[in-house]
Each structure stands twice: as structure tokens, then as C-alpha cells.
Amino acid sequence: MYLRNALCAASTLAVMAGTAYADGHAKELTIAIVNNGHMINMQKVAEAYTEETGVKLNWVALEEGVLREQVTSDTATGGGQYDIINIGMQEAPIWGAAGWIEPLEFGADYDVEDILPAMRAGLSHDGTLYAAPFYGESSMVMYRKDLADAAGVSITDNASWWNVKEAAAAMHDPDNGVYGACLRGKPGWGDNAAFITTVANSFGARWFDENMMPDLDSVAWNAAVSFYVDLLSNYGPPGSEGNSFNEILALYNEDKCGLWIDATIAASFLENPNVAYAQSPNAGNPVGANWLWAWAMAIPAGTPNAEEAKAFIEWATSKDYVQAVGNHPDFGWGSVPTGQRASTYEIPEFQAVAKFAEAELAAIDSAAPEATDLKPYVGVQFVAIPEFPQIGVIFGQEMAAALTGAKSVEEALAASQEAADAIMREAGYY
């Protein structure tokens, strides 16, 4: 059944895009993807697409920090290395406005209105969609309820950070290979900087003030980063400064983590039956305590294979693709990409296996990327300005230095403030 559905959708899109053999040769698409589970699964599911359309798919799967660096460099310079790229909400509106990526417009059957509003908005500029979400996410607490119960602690929705720390301490049992809290520590604007920013938001901190001057030397930032360093240093696994999503997922599935606060999409890949979920903790300010992101597919401007690329994206981010994964013998309904379409949450087969669905959707719906009185910029765990990735990379490196003890929190924040100030001054913000 899954194959027939996939082939039917692929055939329809092939007609829409035009034949893949118009020049007498089979078309090829080179696709740069993040090496997360759903994207890796797509390579298998998409075999049906190649079989039906004749379009050969060349996959380049990269760790997310490397992906961001390579895709940004290639797209900004018009390098032409890729026909389709994985990007997210930080890049899509900015790159679309700059003309680096193609606008996306699909047929009525695609049902763009089915895409969750937060995802559509975050991947658009002036109402034009520039990247289609393959999956979307917020962040939430994923914890071992059996360990929490045994330790006599509980984790509730929007708990205080101090309650979370107490729970992590109670579950922490390093002699038996269990660490209370597994959190991102690997440097990168989408790695440790993303998680730390949600902590800082909840402490009332902000990246920039109303004049877009960096505010990283504030009392709130110091309190947030000090808390993060203390929590992970005392109750995290050794080598946390090298851990990102995939590393922590592996630890969790080896039953080595008491709690993990990270992307909601992780719930699709957790294997322990005792996992429970809660909305992200905060330190008094719930706005921005959980992030908002989508790994999306976009077309670099100038690719000679734009029509074939658009046809593939239309298929890979469609309702039919969700059905194809759900009915695939290697995957099933617990492995479908989530966080992108409202209709996915209404599928009975998905509801039957996805006990995380309600918590995931609640987290996505409660994320608040809009500018507020506290922060004058768009974004939760990032800032939607072109300069942020450069600033975030430096910040992430400084936070890793604070985590390892190579620098004090004060020194790391001072260095981050100085670098951010120099970058914003050079960019002409003030």
C-alpha cells in the first residue's frame, strides 16, 4: 500500500514538473540534508520516487553544524553544489528576501493551509513561502517516569528550573551509568546556543536591547548561564561539551539519561517505554522557554534543475509522503515526520502510537517567536537577522568554554558581548 501511494503521488508530480527525460538524459538532484532520523529515513522512502520518475537522488547527509556552514557558503556565493537544501526558520525569510532561494508555489492538492501556521509564517517572507517544512518542532522535557517515581520526584508542565534541577539530582546515578540531565553542550548557534537561549529567555534575558545593542553582559544572562553550567556540570554526562541532538539521543536510548530537554521531534525516536513528557521549564518568564524550528527544504537560486527540485519538495512535504512513511514496512506510524501538518495529528494510526503528540503540538502552539516589549526581534532560540549565525557561533564556543571550566561564566559572556558588539557595529546597526 505504501508503495502504491508513493508512486501515485510521485507520478502526479512528475507530470506537473515535466518529464525528467526532456533532454534525453535522466535528471539528477543533489540534496543536502541534516543527518537526523527523519531525513535519513527519507532516503529509503524516496526510492519509490526515483523508480517512478527516473529522477536520481544524490544525498549529502551532514551533521547540522557542518550542514549550516556548507549550505550557507554555497548558497551565498551561488556555488551550485546543491539542487535542494535543508534550512530552517532563521535562514528562509532572510535568504528569500535576498534572492538566494526560489519562492515555492504548489498545486491545490498540496493544501498549503494544512501546514501549521507557525511553520508557514516562519518559512515565509512577505507572505511568500521560501522553504517547505519537512518536519517542525518546539522543545519539551522528555523524562524517565520510572526513574522519577523511584526517586520520589515529579516533573510537571512549565515547572521551575529549580524543580527540574531537583529532579535531575534525584535521578542522577553515575555509578550505574545514569545521568540526571542530558542537555546540548556542543558549540553552535543551533546547538548549545539554541538551548541556552531558551533558558536565558525564561530568566528574562534577551540578545539585544531596543536599540539592537547586545545585552549579553546582563544580570539575567549571568544567572541563566550559571544555572546551565551548574546543572550540566553536576548532573550531566561526561563530555557534555561534545553532545548535540544525535549524541544525546544515543545516550537516552542506552537508558543513560534521567531527563532531556530538546526538540520535540526526538520523541519519535525514543525507545524506552517509560518516557513521559512535560512542557518546558522556566525561571518566571514562560515566553520563549520553548523554541520553534522547522527543518525545511528549499531550492538555491540558479539551479538548472529547479522544476524537478520543486516537484520533489512538493512530494516530500506532502500528505502523501506522511502516508508513505506510515505504511512503509521499515518505519510505520511512529516514525512519520511531525510538526509540519495539522492533518497528521488527526490520523488514527498515528494517534494510536504517538503518545507524545499532544505534548508536541502544545509546545509548538505555545512557542512565541514574535517581537515583544522585552525583546525587539523575531525569534525564540535565534534572532532573525543576517548577523546572528556569526554571533551565535562565537557565543556557542564561549559557552562551551564556560562548561568545561576553561573560562568563567563572566569571562565567556564578556567575550560574547564584545564580539557581538563588534559585529553589530560593523553591520551598521548603531
CSV table of C-alpha atoms in Angstrom, one decimal:
chain,number,residue,atom,x,y,z
A,1,MET,CA,0.0,0.0,0.0
A,2,TYR,CA,2.7,2.5,0.9
A,3,LEU,CA,4.5,1.9,-2.4
A,4,ARG,CA,1.3,2.4,-4.4
A,5,ASN,CA,0.5,5.7,-2.6
A,6,ALA,CA,4.1,6.9,-3.0
A,7,LEU,CA,4.2,6.1,-6.7
A,8,CYS,CA,0.9,7.7,-7.4
A,9,ALA,CA,2.0,10.9,-5.7
A,10,ALA,CA,5.3,10.8,-7.5
A,11,SER,CA,3.7,10.2,-10.9
A,12,THR,CA,1.4,13.2,-10.4
A,13,LEU,CA,4.2,15.5,-9.5
A,14,ALA,CA,6.4,14.2,-12.4
A,15,VAL,CA,3.6,15.3,-14.8
A,16,MET,CA,3.4,18.7,-13.1
A,17,ALA,CA,7.1,19.2,-13.3
A,18,GLY,CA,7.5,18.0,-16.9
A,19,THR,CA,9.3,14.8,-17.9
A,20,ALA,CA,12.6,14.0,-16.3
A,21,TYR,CA,13.9,12.9,-19.6
A,22,ALA,CA,13.2,16.0,-21.7
A,23,ASP,CA,16.9,16.3,-22.8
A,24,GLY,CA,17.3,12.6,-23.3
A,25,HIS,CA,19.1,12.0,-20.0
A,26,ALA,CA,17.7,11.2,-16.6
A,27,LYS,CA,17.7,14.1,-14.3
A,28,GLU,CA,19.7,14.1,-11.1
A,29,LEU,CA,19.1,16.1,-7.9
A,30,THR,CA,21.8,16.7,-5.3
A,31,ILE,CA,20.2,17.2,-1.9
A,32,ALA,CA,21.9,18.4,1.3
A,33,ILE,CA,20.2,17.1,4.4
A,34,VAL,CA,20.8,17.2,8.1
A,35,ASN,CA,21.7,13.7,9.4
A,36,ASN,CA,18.7,13.4,11.7
A,37,GLY,CA,16.5,10.4,11.7
A,38,HIS,CA,13.5,11.6,9.6
A,39,MET,CA,15.8,13.0,6.9
A,40,ILE,CA,17.8,9.7,6.8
A,41,ASN,CA,14.5,7.7,6.6
A,42,MET,CA,13.5,9.8,3.6
A,43,GLN,CA,16.4,8.3,1.5
A,44,LYS,CA,14.7,4.9,1.8
A,45,VAL,CA,11.1,6.1,1.2
A,46,ALA,CA,12.2,8.2,-1.8
A,47,GLU,CA,13.4,5.1,-3.6
A,48,ALA,CA,9.8,4.9,-4.9
A,49,TYR,CA,10.1,8.4,-6.3
A,50,THR,CA,13.2,7.6,-8.3
A,51,GLU,CA,11.6,4.4,-9.6
A,52,GLU,CA,8.6,6.2,-10.9
A,53,THR,CA,10.1,9.5,-12.2
A,54,GLY,CA,13.6,8.4,-13.2
A,55,VAL,CA,15.0,11.3,-11.2
A,56,LYS,CA,18.2,10.1,-9.4
A,57,LEU,CA,18.6,11.5,-5.9
A,58,ASN,CA,22.2,12.1,-4.6
A,59,TRP,CA,22.1,12.6,-0.9
A,60,VAL,CA,24.7,14.6,1.1
A,61,ALA,CA,23.9,14.0,4.8
A,62,LEU,CA,25.8,16.2,7.2
A,63,GLU,CA,25.9,17.0,11.0
A,64,GLU,CA,23.8,20.1,11.5
A,65,GLY,CA,26.6,22.5,12.3
A,66,VAL,CA,28.6,21.4,9.2
A,67,LEU,CA,25.4,21.5,7.1
A,68,ARG,CA,24.7,25.1,8.1
A,69,GLU,CA,28.3,26.1,7.3
A,70,GLN,CA,28.5,24.4,3.9
A,71,VAL,CA,25.0,25.3,2.7
A,72,THR,CA,25.3,28.9,3.7
A,73,SER,CA,28.7,29.3,1.9
A,74,ASP,CA,27.5,27.5,-1.2
A,75,THR,CA,24.1,29.4,-1.5
A,76,ALA,CA,25.5,32.8,-0.7
A,77,THR,CA,28.2,32.5,-3.4
A,78,GLY,CA,26.0,30.8,-6.0
A,79,GLY,CA,28.2,27.8,-5.9
A,80,GLY,CA,25.6,25.5,-7.4
A,81,GLN,CA,26.7,22.4,-5.4
A,82,TYR,CA,23.1,21.5,-4.4
A,83,ASP,CA,19.7,21.5,-6.0
A,84,ILE,CA,17.8,21.2,-2.7
A,85,ILE,CA,19.0,22.2,0.7
A,86,ASN,CA,17.9,21.8,4.3
A,87,ILE,CA,17.5,25.1,6.0
A,88,GLY,CA,15.3,26.5,8.8
A,89,MET,CA,13.4,29.5,10.1
A,90,GLN,CA,16.5,31.6,10.7
A,91,GLU,CA,17.6,31.4,7.1
A,92,ALA,CA,14.4,31.0,5.0
A,93,PRO,CA,12.9,34.6,5.3
A,94,ILE,CA,16.3,36.3,5.1
A,95,TRP,CA,17.6,34.2,2.1
A,96,GLY,CA,14.2,34.6,0.3
A,97,ALA,CA,14.3,38.4,0.7
A,98,ALA,CA,17.9,38.4,-0.6
A,99,GLY,CA,17.0,36.2,-3.7
A,100,TRP,CA,19.3,33.4,-2.6
A,101,ILE,CA,16.4,30.8,-2.8
A,102,GLU,CA,13.5,30.3,-5.0
A,103,PRO,CA,9.9,31.0,-3.9
A,104,LEU,CA,7.7,27.9,-3.6
A,105,GLU,CA,4.2,27.7,-5.0
A,106,PHE,CA,2.5,24.3,-5.2
A,107,GLY,CA,-0.8,22.9,-6.6
A,108,ALA,CA,-4.1,22.9,-4.8
A,109,ASP,CA,-3.7,19.2,-3.8
A,110,TYR,CA,-0.7,20.1,-1.7
A,111,ASP,CA,-3.0,22.0,0.7
A,112,VAL,CA,-0.6,24.7,2.0
A,113,GLU,CA,-3.3,25.7,4.5
A,114,ASP,CA,-2.7,22.3,6.2
A,115,ILE,CA,0.8,23.4,7.2
A,116,LEU,CA,0.8,24.6,10.8
A,117,PRO,CA,0.5,28.4,10.8
A,118,ALA,CA,3.7,28.8,12.9
A,119,MET,CA,5.7,26.8,10.3
A,120,ARG,CA,4.2,28.7,7.3
A,121,ALA,CA,4.9,32.1,8.9
A,122,GLY,CA,8.5,31.2,10.0
A,123,LEU,CA,9.4,30.0,6.5
A,124,SER,CA,7.9,32.9,4.6
A,125,HIS,CA,8.8,36.5,3.7
A,126,ASP,CA,6.1,39.0,2.8
A,127,GLY,CA,3.6,36.1,2.5
A,128,THR,CA,5.7,34.1,0.1
A,129,LEU,CA,6.8,30.6,1.1
A,130,TYR,CA,10.5,30.1,0.5
A,131,ALA,CA,11.0,26.7,2.2
A,132,ALA,CA,8.6,23.8,2.8
A,133,PRO,CA,8.7,22.1,6.2
A,134,PHE,CA,9.8,18.5,6.2
A,135,TYR,CA,9.2,18.4,9.9
A,136,GLY,CA,8.7,21.0,12.6
A,137,GLU,CA,9.4,21.1,16.3
A,138,SER,CA,9.4,23.0,19.5
A,139,SER,CA,11.2,21.8,22.7
A,140,MET,CA,9.9,20.0,25.7
A,141,VAL,CA,11.0,17.8,28.6
A,142,MET,CA,11.4,14.1,27.9
A,143,TYR,CA,12.0,12.2,31.2
A,144,ARG,CA,12.1,8.7,32.6
A,145,LYS,CA,9.0,8.5,34.7
A,146,ASP,CA,10.1,5.2,36.2
A,147,LEU,CA,13.3,6.8,37.5
A,148,ALA,CA,11.5,9.9,38.7
A,149,ASP,CA,8.9,7.8,40.5
A,150,ALA,CA,11.6,5.7,42.1
A,151,ALA,CA,13.4,8.9,43.3
A,152,GLY,CA,10.2,10.4,44.6
A,153,VAL,CA,10.2,13.4,42.4
A,154,SER,CA,7.8,14.7,39.7
A,155,ILE,CA,8.1,16.9,36.7
A,156,THR,CA,5.1,18.9,35.7
A,157,ASP,CA,4.3,21.2,32.8
A,158,ASN,CA,6.2,24.5,32.9
A,159,ALA,CA,7.9,23.6,36.2
A,160,SER,CA,10.5,25.9,37.6
A,161,TRP,CA,14.1,25.3,36.7
A,162,TRP,CA,14.9,24.6,40.3
A,163,ASN,CA,12.3,21.8,40.4
A,164,VAL,CA,14.0,20.4,37.3
A,165,LYS,CA,17.3,20.6,38.9
A,166,GLU,CA,16.0,18.8,42.0
A,167,ALA,CA,14.6,16.0,39.8
A,168,ALA,CA,17.9,15.7,37.9
A,169,ALA,CA,19.8,15.5,41.1
A,170,ALA,CA,17.4,12.8,42.5
A,171,MET,CA,17.7,10.6,39.3
A,172,HIS,CA,21.5,11.1,38.9
A,173,ASP,CA,23.2,7.8,39.5
A,174,PRO,CA,26.6,7.9,37.6
A,175,ASP,CA,27.8,4.8,39.4
A,176,ASN,CA,25.1,2.9,37.5
A,177,GLY,CA,25.6,4.9,34.3
A,178,VAL,CA,22.5,7.2,34.7
A,179,TYR,CA,22.9,10.9,34.4
A,180,GLY,CA,20.3,13.3,35.8
A,181,ALA,CA,20.2,15.7,32.9
A,182,CYS,CA,21.3,15.3,29.3
A,183,LEU,CA,21.5,18.7,27.5
A,184,ARG,CA,23.2,20.2,24.5
A,185,GLY,CA,26.7,21.4,25.1
A,186,LYS,CA,28.2,21.2,21.6
A,187,PRO,CA,29.1,24.7,20.2
A,188,GLY,CA,26.9,26.1,17.5
A,189,TRP,CA,24.2,28.7,17.1
A,190,GLY,CA,21.7,25.9,16.5
A,191,ASP,CA,23.3,23.6,19.2
A,192,ASN,CA,24.2,24.8,22.6
A,193,ALA,CA,23.3,28.4,21.9
A,194,ALA,CA,19.8,27.3,21.0
A,195,PHE,CA,19.1,25.5,24.2
A,196,ILE,CA,20.9,28.1,26.4
A,197,THR,CA,18.9,30.9,24.8
A,198,THR,CA,15.6,29.3,25.9
A,199,VAL,CA,17.0,29.1,29.4
A,200,ALA,CA,18.0,32.7,29.2
A,201,ASN,CA,14.7,33.8,27.8
A,202,SER,CA,13.0,32.2,30.8
A,203,PHE,CA,15.3,34.1,33.1
A,204,GLY,CA,14.2,37.4,31.4
A,205,ALA,CA,17.3,37.8,29.4
A,206,ARG,CA,17.5,39.0,25.7
A,207,TRP,CA,20.1,39.0,23.0
A,208,PHE,CA,19.6,42.7,22.1
A,209,ASP,CA,18.0,45.8,23.7
A,210,GLU,CA,15.5,48.1,22.0
A,211,ASN,CA,18.4,49.7,20.0
A,212,MET,CA,19.7,46.3,18.9
A,213,MET,CA,22.7,46.7,21.1
A,214,PRO,CA,23.9,43.3,22.6
A,215,ASP,CA,22.7,42.7,26.1
A,216,LEU,CA,24.8,39.6,27.0
A,217,ASP,CA,26.5,41.2,30.0
A,218,SER,CA,23.3,41.5,31.9
A,219,VAL,CA,22.5,40.0,35.3
A,220,ALA,CA,19.8,37.8,33.7
A,221,TRP,CA,22.2,36.3,31.2
A,222,ASN,CA,24.7,35.6,34.0
A,223,ALA,CA,22.1,33.9,36.1
A,224,ALA,CA,20.8,31.8,33.2
A,225,VAL,CA,24.3,30.6,32.1
A,226,SER,CA,25.5,30.0,35.6
A,227,PHE,CA,22.4,27.8,36.2
A,228,TYR,CA,23.0,25.9,32.9
A,229,VAL,CA,26.7,25.3,33.7
A,230,ASP,CA,25.9,24.2,37.3
A,231,LEU,CA,23.1,21.8,36.2
A,232,LEU,CA,25.1,20.1,33.4
A,233,SER,CA,28.4,20.1,35.3
A,234,ASN,CA,26.9,18.4,38.3
A,235,TYR,CA,24.2,16.1,36.8
A,236,GLY,CA,25.1,15.7,33.2
A,237,PRO,CA,27.2,13.0,31.4
A,238,PRO,CA,30.9,13.4,31.0
A,239,GLY,CA,31.9,15.2,27.8
A,240,SER,CA,28.7,17.2,27.5
A,241,GLU,CA,30.6,19.9,25.6
A,242,GLY,CA,30.6,17.5,22.7
A,243,ASN,CA,26.9,16.5,22.8
A,244,SER,CA,24.3,17.6,20.3
A,245,PHE,CA,21.0,16.0,19.3
A,246,ASN,CA,22.2,12.8,17.9
A,247,GLU,CA,24.7,12.1,20.7
A,248,ILE,CA,22.1,12.7,23.4
A,249,LEU,CA,19.6,10.6,21.5
A,250,ALA,CA,22.0,7.7,21.6
A,251,LEU,CA,22.6,8.2,25.3
A,252,TYR,CA,18.9,8.3,26.0
A,253,ASN,CA,18.3,5.1,24.1
A,254,GLU,CA,21.0,3.4,26.1
A,255,ASP,CA,19.0,4.4,29.2
A,256,LYS,CA,21.7,6.7,30.5
A,257,CYS,CA,19.6,9.9,30.8
A,258,GLY,CA,17.1,10.9,33.5
A,259,LEU,CA,15.7,13.8,31.6
A,260,TRP,CA,16.4,15.5,28.3
A,261,ILE,CA,15.1,18.9,27.2
A,262,ASP,CA,15.4,19.2,23.5
A,263,ALA,CA,13.5,19.1,20.2
A,264,THR,CA,10.0,17.6,20.4
A,265,ILE,CA,10.9,15.6,17.2
A,266,ALA,CA,13.2,13.4,19.4
A,267,ALA,CA,10.1,11.7,20.8
A,268,SER,CA,9.7,9.8,17.6
A,269,PHE,CA,13.0,8.0,18.2
A,270,LEU,CA,12.9,7.3,21.9
A,271,GLU,CA,12.8,3.6,22.6
A,272,ASN,CA,12.3,3.3,26.4
A,273,PRO,CA,8.6,2.7,27.2
A,274,ASN,CA,8.8,4.7,30.4
A,275,VAL,CA,9.3,8.1,28.8
A,276,ALA,CA,6.9,10.9,29.8
A,277,TYR,CA,6.6,14.4,28.6
A,278,ALA,CA,6.2,17.9,30.1
A,279,GLN,CA,6.2,21.5,28.7
A,280,SER,CA,9.5,23.4,29.1
A,281,PRO,CA,10.5,24.8,32.4
A,282,ASN,CA,11.1,28.4,33.2
A,283,ALA,CA,12.5,30.8,35.7
A,284,GLY,CA,9.5,33.0,35.9
A,285,ASN,CA,9.1,34.0,32.3
A,286,PRO,CA,7.4,31.3,30.2
A,287,VAL,CA,7.7,33.3,27.0
A,288,GLY,CA,10.5,31.9,24.9
A,289,ALA,CA,11.1,28.9,27.2
A,290,ASN,CA,10.5,26.6,24.3
A,291,TRP,CA,11.9,27.1,20.9
A,292,LEU,CA,10.3,26.9,17.4
A,293,TRP,CA,12.0,25.4,14.4
A,294,ALA,CA,11.5,23.6,11.2
A,295,TRP,CA,13.9,21.6,9.1
A,296,ALA,CA,12.7,22.6,5.7
A,297,MET,CA,13.6,22.1,2.0
A,298,ALA,CA,14.5,25.0,-0.2
A,299,ILE,CA,15.9,25.5,-3.8
A,300,PRO,CA,19.0,27.6,-4.2
A,301,ALA,CA,18.5,30.3,-6.9
A,302,GLY,CA,20.1,29.4,-10.2
A,303,THR,CA,19.9,25.6,-10.1
A,304,PRO,CA,19.2,24.3,-13.6
A,305,ASN,CA,17.0,21.6,-12.0
A,306,ALA,CA,14.6,24.0,-10.3
A,307,GLU,CA,11.4,22.4,-11.7
A,308,GLU,CA,12.5,18.9,-10.7
A,309,ALA,CA,13.6,20.2,-7.3
A,310,LYS,CA,10.2,21.8,-6.7
A,311,ALA,CA,8.4,18.6,-7.7
A,312,PHE,CA,10.4,16.5,-5.3
A,313,ILE,CA,9.9,19.0,-2.4
A,314,GLU,CA,6.2,19.0,-3.2
A,315,TRP,CA,6.1,15.3,-2.8
A,316,ALA,CA,8.5,15.0,0.2
A,317,THR,CA,6.5,17.5,2.3
A,318,SER,CA,3.0,16.3,1.3
A,319,LYS,CA,0.2,14.4,3.0
A,320,ASP,CA,1.0,11.5,0.7
A,321,TYR,CA,4.6,11.4,2.0
A,322,VAL,CA,3.3,11.1,5.6
A,323,GLN,CA,1.1,8.2,4.4
A,324,ALA,CA,4.1,6.6,2.6
A,325,VAL,CA,6.2,6.6,5.8
A,326,GLY,CA,3.3,5.4,8.0
A,327,ASN,CA,2.7,2.4,5.6
A,328,HIS,CA,6.3,1.7,5.0
A,329,PRO,CA,7.4,-1.8,6.2
A,330,ASP,CA,10.7,-0.4,7.6
A,331,PHE,CA,9.1,2.5,9.5
A,332,GLY,CA,5.5,2.9,10.5
A,333,TRP,CA,3.2,5.5,12.1
A,334,GLY,CA,5.5,6.1,15.0
A,335,SER,CA,8.2,7.3,12.6
A,336,VAL,CA,6.3,9.8,10.4
A,337,PRO,CA,7.6,13.4,10.3
A,338,THR,CA,5.6,15.6,12.6
A,339,GLY,CA,5.2,19.2,13.5
A,340,GLN,CA,4.5,20.3,9.9
A,341,ARG,CA,0.9,19.4,9.1
A,342,ALA,CA,-2.3,19.6,11.2
A,343,SER,CA,-3.8,16.6,9.4
A,344,THR,CA,-1.0,14.3,10.7
A,345,TYR,CA,-2.4,14.7,14.2
A,346,GLU,CA,-5.8,13.5,13.1
A,347,ILE,CA,-4.7,10.2,11.6
A,348,PRO,CA,-6.0,7.4,13.8
A,349,GLU,CA,-3.0,5.1,13.2
A,350,PHE,CA,-0.7,8.0,14.3
A,351,GLN,CA,-2.7,8.8,17.4
A,352,ALA,CA,-2.5,5.1,18.4
A,353,VAL,CA,1.3,5.0,18.6
A,354,ALA,CA,2.3,8.6,19.2
A,355,LYS,CA,1.8,9.2,22.9
A,356,PHE,CA,4.0,12.4,22.6
A,357,ALA,CA,1.6,14.0,20.0
A,358,GLU,CA,-0.4,16.1,22.4
A,359,ALA,CA,2.6,17.5,24.2
A,360,GLU,CA,4.4,18.2,21.0
A,361,LEU,CA,1.6,20.1,19.5
A,362,ALA,CA,1.0,22.1,22.7
A,363,ALA,CA,4.7,23.1,22.7
A,364,ILE,CA,4.6,24.2,19.0
A,365,ASP,CA,1.4,26.2,19.6
A,366,SER,CA,2.8,27.9,22.7
A,367,ALA,CA,6.1,29.0,21.1
A,368,ALA,CA,6.3,32.8,20.8
A,369,PRO,CA,8.7,34.0,18.1
A,370,GLU,CA,7.2,37.4,17.7
A,371,ALA,CA,8.9,40.6,19.0
A,372,THR,CA,7.7,41.6,22.4
A,373,ASP,CA,8.2,44.5,24.8
A,374,LEU,CA,11.2,42.6,26.3
A,375,LYS,CA,12.9,41.7,23.0
A,376,PRO,CA,12.7,43.8,19.9
A,377,TYR,CA,13.4,41.0,17.4
A,378,VAL,CA,11.7,37.9,15.9
A,379,GLY,CA,12.9,34.5,17.0
A,380,VAL,CA,12.9,32.3,20.1
A,381,GLN,CA,16.3,30.4,20.2
A,382,PHE,CA,17.7,32.6,17.4
A,383,VAL,CA,17.5,36.2,16.2
A,384,ALA,CA,16.1,36.7,12.7
A,385,ILE,CA,18.8,38.9,11.4
A,386,PRO,CA,21.6,38.0,9.0
A,387,GLU,CA,24.4,38.6,11.5
A,388,PHE,CA,23.1,36.2,14.1
A,389,PRO,CA,24.7,33.0,12.9
A,390,GLN,CA,28.2,34.6,13.2
A,391,ILE,CA,27.4,35.9,16.6
A,392,GLY,CA,25.8,32.7,17.7
A,393,VAL,CA,28.8,30.6,16.7
A,394,ILE,CA,31.1,32.7,18.8
A,395,PHE,CA,28.7,32.6,21.7
A,396,GLY,CA,28.4,28.8,21.5
A,397,GLN,CA,32.2,28.5,21.6
A,398,GLU,CA,32.3,30.7,24.6
A,399,MET,CA,29.6,28.8,26.4
A,400,ALA,CA,31.4,25.5,25.8
A,401,ALA,CA,34.5,27.1,27.3
A,402,ALA,CA,32.4,28.0,30.4
A,403,LEU,CA,31.0,24.5,30.6
A,404,THR,CA,34.5,22.9,30.6
A,405,GLY,CA,35.8,25.4,33.1
A,406,ALA,CA,38.3,26.9,30.6
A,407,LYS,CA,36.6,30.2,31.3
A,408,SER,CA,34.4,31.6,34.0
A,409,VAL,CA,30.8,32.4,33.1
A,410,GLU,CA,31.6,36.1,33.4
A,411,GLU,CA,34.6,35.8,31.1
A,412,ALA,CA,32.6,33.9,28.5
A,413,LEU,CA,29.8,36.3,28.5
A,414,ALA,CA,32.1,39.3,28.3
A,415,ALA,CA,33.9,37.8,25.3
A,416,SER,CA,30.5,37.1,23.7
A,417,GLN,CA,29.3,40.7,24.4
A,418,GLU,CA,32.5,42.2,22.9
A,419,ALA,CA,32.3,40.0,19.7
A,420,ALA,CA,28.6,40.7,19.2
A,421,ASP,CA,29.1,44.4,19.7
A,422,ALA,CA,31.9,44.5,17.1
A,423,ILE,CA,29.8,42.5,14.6
A,424,MET,CA,26.7,44.7,15.0
A,425,ARG,CA,28.7,47.9,14.8
A,426,GLU,CA,30.3,46.8,11.6
A,427,ALA,CA,26.9,45.9,10.2
A,428,GLY,CA,25.7,49.4,10.8
A,429,TYR,CA,23.1,48.8,13.5
A,430,TYR,CA,24.4,51.7,15.6
